[in-house]
C-alpha positions as a Markdown table, in Angstrom:
| # | Residue | x | y | z |
|---|---|---|---|---|
| 1 | Unk | 145.7 | -57.9 | 26.2 |
| 2 | Unk | 147.1 | -60.6 | 28.7 |
| 3 | Unk | 145.0 | -59.8 | 31.5 |
| 4 | Unk | 142.0 | -59.9 | 28.7 |
| 5 | Unk | 142.7 | -64.0 | 27.3 |
| 6 | Unk | 143.3 | -64.5 | 30.8 |
| 7 | Unk | 139.6 | -63.0 | 32.2 |
| 8 | Unk | 138.2 | -65.1 | 28.8 |
| 9 | Unk | 139.5 | -68.1 | 30.3 |
| 10 | Unk | 138.6 | -67.7 | 33.4 |
| 11 | Unk | 135.2 | -66.6 | 32.8 |
| 12 | Unk | 134.9 | -69.6 | 30.2 |
| 13 | Unk | 136.4 | -72.3 | 33.7 |
| 14 | Unk | 134.0 | -70.3 | 35.9 |
| 15 | Unk | 131.4 | -71.3 | 33.3 |
| 16 | Unk | 132.0 | -74.8 | 32.6 |
| 17 | Unk | 131.7 | -75.5 | 36.4 |
| 18 | Unk | 128.4 | -73.7 | 36.8 |
| 19 | Unk | 127.1 | -75.3 | 33.2 |
| 20 | Unk | 128.4 | -79.4 | 35.1 |
| 21 | Unk | 126.3 | -78.6 | 37.5 |
| 22 | Unk | 123.4 | -78.1 | 35.6 |
| 23 | Unk | 123.3 | -80.2 | 33.5 |
| 24 | Unk | 123.8 | -78.0 | 30.5 |
| 25 | Unk | 126.1 | -78.0 | 27.7 |
| 26 | Unk | 128.9 | -75.1 | 27.2 |
| 27 | Unk | 131.7 | -73.9 | 24.4 |
| 28 | Unk | 134.0 | -71.4 | 24.3 |
| 29 | Unk | 134.8 | -70.8 | 21.1 |
| 30 | Unk | 137.8 | -68.4 | 20.1 |
| 31 | Unk | 138.5 | -68.3 | 17.0 |
| 32 | Unk | 141.4 | -70.6 | 17.1 |
| 33 | Unk | 140.4 | -73.5 | 13.7 |
| 34 | Unk | 139.5 | -76.6 | 14.8 |
| 35 | Unk | 142.9 | -79.2 | 14.7 |
| 36 | Unk | 142.8 | -80.5 | 11.5 |
| 37 | Unk | 142.5 | -84.7 | 11.5 |
| 38 | Unk | 146.2 | -86.3 | 10.6 |
| 39 | Unk | 145.4 | -89.2 | 8.4 |
| 40 | Unk | 148.0 | -91.1 | 8.2 |
| 41 | Unk | 148.5 | -93.7 | 4.8 |
| 42 | Unk | 150.4 | -96.4 | 4.9 |
| 43 | Unk | 154.1 | -96.3 | 3.2 |
| 44 | Unk | 153.7 | -97.7 | -0.4 |
| 45 | Unk | 154.9 | -101.6 | -0.8 |
| 46 | Unk | 159.0 | -101.6 | -1.1 |
| 47 | Unk | 159.6 | -101.5 | -5.4 |
| 48 | Unk | 160.4 | -104.8 | -6.7 |
| 49 | Unk | 163.4 | -105.2 | -8.5 |
| 50 | Unk | 164.0 | -107.7 | -10.8 |
| 51 | Unk | 167.1 | -108.5 | -9.8 |
| 52 | Unk | 169.3 | -109.3 | -13.3 |
| 53 | Unk | 172.0 | -112.1 | -12.6 |
| 54 | Unk | 174.6 | -113.0 | -15.8 |
| 55 | Unk | 174.1 | -116.1 | -17.2 |
| 56 | Unk | 176.0 | -118.4 | -16.3 |
| 57 | Unk | 178.6 | -119.1 | -18.8 |
| 58 | Unk | 179.2 | -122.5 | -20.9 |
| 59 | Unk | 182.2 | -124.2 | -20.0 |
| 60 | Unk | 183.4 | -127.6 | -21.0 |
| 61 | Unk | 185.2 | -129.1 | -18.8 |
| 62 | Unk | 187.3 | -132.7 | -21.1 |
| 63 | Unk | 189.5 | -133.7 | -17.9 |
| 64 | Unk | 188.7 | -133.1 | -14.4 |
| 65 | Unk | 191.1 | -130.5 | -13.3 |
| 66 | Unk | 194.2 | -130.7 | -10.7 |
| 67 | Unk | 193.8 | -128.5 | -7.5 |
| 68 | Unk | 196.8 | -127.1 | -5.2 |
| 69 | Unk | 196.1 | -126.0 | -1.8 |
| 70 | Unk | 196.6 | -122.3 | -1.4 |
| 71 | Unk | 196.9 | -122.0 | 2.7 |
| 72 | Unk | 196.5 | -118.1 | 2.1 |
| 73 | Unk | 192.5 | -118.8 | 0.9 |
| 74 | Unk | 192.4 | -122.3 | 2.8 |
| 75 | Unk | 190.7 | -123.4 | -0.5 |
| 76 | Unk | 191.9 | -125.5 | -3.7 |
| 77 | Unk | 192.7 | -124.1 | -6.2 |
| 78 | Unk | 192.9 | -124.9 | -9.8 |
| 79 | Unk | 196.3 | -125.6 | -12.2 |
| 80 | Unk | 197.6 | -125.7 | -15.3 |
| 81 | Unk | 193.8 | -125.3 | -16.9 |
| 82 | Unk | 192.5 | -122.5 | -18.5 |
| 83 | Unk | 190.0 | -121.5 | -16.6 |
| 84 | Unk | 190.1 | -119.8 | -12.7 |
| 85 | Unk | 188.1 | -122.5 | -10.4 |
| 86 | Unk | 188.6 | -123.0 | -6.7 |
| 87 | Unk | 186.8 | -126.4 | -4.5 |
| 88 | Unk | 186.1 | -126.1 | -1.4 |
| 89 | Unk | 183.4 | -126.9 | 0.8 |
| 90 | Unk | 182.1 | -130.4 | -1.7 |
| 91 | Unk | 182.0 | -127.3 | -4.2 |
| 92 | Unk | 183.8 | -125.4 | -7.6 |
| 93 | Unk | 183.0 | -122.0 | -7.8 |
| 94 | Unk | 184.2 | -120.4 | -11.5 |
| 95 | Unk | 185.0 | -117.2 | -11.6 |
| 96 | Unk | 184.7 | -115.4 | -14.9 |
| 97 | Unk | 183.8 | -112.4 | -16.1 |
| 98 | Unk | 184.2 | -110.5 | -13.1 |
| 99 | Unk | 181.0 | -113.1 | -11.7 |
| 100 | Unk | 181.5 | -116.0 | -9.5 |
| 101 | Unk | 179.2 | -118.7 | -10.7 |
| 102 | Unk | 178.9 | -122.5 | -8.1 |
| 103 | Unk | 178.0 | -125.6 | -9.1 |
| 104 | Unk | 178.3 | -129.4 | -7.3 |
| 105 | Unk | 180.6 | -130.4 | -10.1 |
| 106 | Unk | 183.2 | -129.4 | -11.9 |
| 107 | Unk | 181.9 | -129.9 | -15.3 |
| 108 | Unk | 178.3 | -128.2 | -14.2 |
| 109 | Unk | 176.5 | -126.7 | -14.9 |
| 110 | Unk | 177.1 | -123.4 | -13.0 |
| 111 | Unk | 174.5 | -121.0 | -11.0 |
| 112 | Unk | 175.5 | -117.2 | -10.4 |
| 113 | Unk | 176.7 | -117.4 | -7.0 |
| 114 | Unk | 176.2 | -113.9 | -4.4 |
| 115 | Unk | 178.8 | -112.5 | -2.7 |
| 116 | Unk | 177.5 | -113.1 | 0.6 |
| 117 | Unk | 177.6 | -117.2 | -0.6 |
| 118 | Unk | 181.2 | -117.3 | -1.3 |
| 119 | Unk | 183.5 | -119.5 | 1.0 |
| 120 | Unk | 185.8 | -116.8 | 3.3 |
| 121 | Unk | 188.2 | -117.2 | 1.8 |
| 122 | Unk | 187.1 | -116.0 | -1.2 |
| 123 | Unk | 185.2 | -113.1 | 0.1 |
| 124 | Unk | 188.2 | -112.0 | 1.5 |
| 125 | Unk | 190.4 | -110.9 | -0.8 |
| 126 | Unk | 190.1 | -109.8 | -4.7 |
| 127 | Unk | 190.7 | -112.5 | -7.8 |
| 128 | Unk | 193.5 | -110.8 | -8.6 |
| 129 | Unk | 194.6 | -111.3 | -5.0 |
| 130 | Unk | 193.5 | -115.2 | -5.6 |
| 131 | Unk | 195.7 | -115.4 | -8.8 |
| 132 | Unk | 198.8 | -114.9 | -7.3 |
| 133 | Unk | 198.4 | -116.9 | -4.0 |
| 134 | Unk | 197.9 | -120.0 | -6.8 |
| 135 | Unk | 200.4 | -118.5 | -8.7 |
| 136 | Unk | 202.5 | -118.5 | -5.2 |
| 137 | Unk | 201.8 | -122.0 | -4.8 |
| 138 | Unk | 202.0 | -123.7 | -7.7 |
| 139 | Unk | 205.9 | -122.2 | -8.1 |
| 140 | Unk | 206.6 | -124.0 | -5.3 |
| 141 | Unk | 205.1 | -126.7 | -7.0 |
| 142 | Unk | 206.5 | -126.9 | -10.2 |
| 143 | Unk | 210.0 | -125.8 | -8.0 |
| 144 | Unk | 210.1 | -128.9 | -6.3 |
| 145 | Unk | 207.9 | -131.7 | -7.7 |
| 146 | Unk | 209.4 | -134.7 | -6.2 |
| 147 | Unk | 209.1 | -132.6 | -2.4 |
| 148 | Unk | 206.3 | -131.4 | -2.2 |
| 149 | Unk | 204.5 | -130.1 | 1.2 |
| 150 | Unk | 201.9 | -128.5 | 0.2 |
| 151 | Unk | 198.2 | -131.0 | -0.3 |
| 152 | Unk | 197.0 | -132.1 | -4.0 |
| 153 | Unk | 192.9 | -132.7 | -5.1 |
| 154 | Unk | 191.6 | -134.5 | -8.0 |
| 155 | Unk | 188.2 | -135.3 | -8.0 |
| 156 | Unk | 186.5 | -138.1 | -10.1 |
| 157 | Unk | 187.0 | -138.0 | -13.2 |
| 158 | Unk | 183.0 | -137.1 | -15.3 |
| 159 | Unk | 183.4 | -141.4 | -17.1 |
| 160 | Unk | 183.3 | -142.6 | -13.1 |
| 161 | Unk | 180.9 | -140.2 | -12.0 |
| 162 | Unk | 178.4 | -141.5 | -15.0 |
| 163 | Unk | 179.3 | -145.6 | -14.0 |
| 164 | Unk | 178.6 | -144.3 | -10.7 |
| 165 | Unk | 175.6 | -143.6 | -11.9 |
| 166 | Unk | 174.3 | -145.8 | -13.6 |
| 167 | Unk | 175.4 | -148.6 | -11.4 |
| 168 | Unk | 173.3 | -146.6 | -8.7 |
| 169 | Unk | 170.7 | -146.3 | -10.8 |
| 170 | Unk | 171.2 | -150.5 | -11.5 |
| 171 | Unk | 170.9 | -152.3 | -8.8 |
| 172 | Unk | 168.1 | -149.8 | -7.4 |
| 173 | Unk | 166.5 | -151.6 | -10.4 |
| 174 | Unk | 167.7 | -155.2 | -9.2 |
| 175 | Unk | 166.3 | -153.7 | -6.2 |
| 176 | Unk | 162.7 | -152.5 | -6.9 |
| 177 | Unk | 161.9 | -155.8 | -9.7 |
| 178 | Unk | 163.7 | -158.3 | -6.0 |
| 179 | Unk | 160.7 | -156.0 | -3.9 |
| 180 | Unk | 158.8 | -156.4 | -6.5 |
| 181 | Unk | 158.9 | -160.2 | -7.3 |
| 182 | Unk | 158.1 | -160.8 | -3.5 |
| 183 | Unk | 155.4 | -158.4 | -3.1 |
| 184 | Unk | 153.7 | -161.1 | -6.1 |
| 185 | Unk | 154.7 | -163.9 | -4.1 |
| 186 | Unk | 152.8 | -163.1 | -0.5 |
């Protein structure tokens, strides 16, 4: 059998060489099916799964909370308030119903904060540990209030912030009127 296949190959090669010299087209078909061209269809685009974030809490903060610095976390935690709030990197983070929320001010509005956007101290620990660190630091403050060596942070009360905003708006209006007055005189 091997000899017959070899003989067929040799005849095909010599015939092809002779046909090439003569300018004749020569084909050999051994009986194998022709290869089927493979056409790769483009992969379908990934399905877009809408991410459902939990609705932000409706939190009403009447007074500015006080924060103490928890050295284990590297951020400030709220004390003497009925909610779990932290302060870090110029923003406030609220833990509610298993999710973190962010706001630039302690009174909101709150938006969902994905884990990758949390400060390192909050990403590093589960919230139960954050609470333990807060309670430990707060107990040390309560034991010796007069000689407490930790750090406090108290944000500006909302009323003062609103008055500041009103004052800025008034100054902006005054500057606009001043410019308009001088533009008219020119």
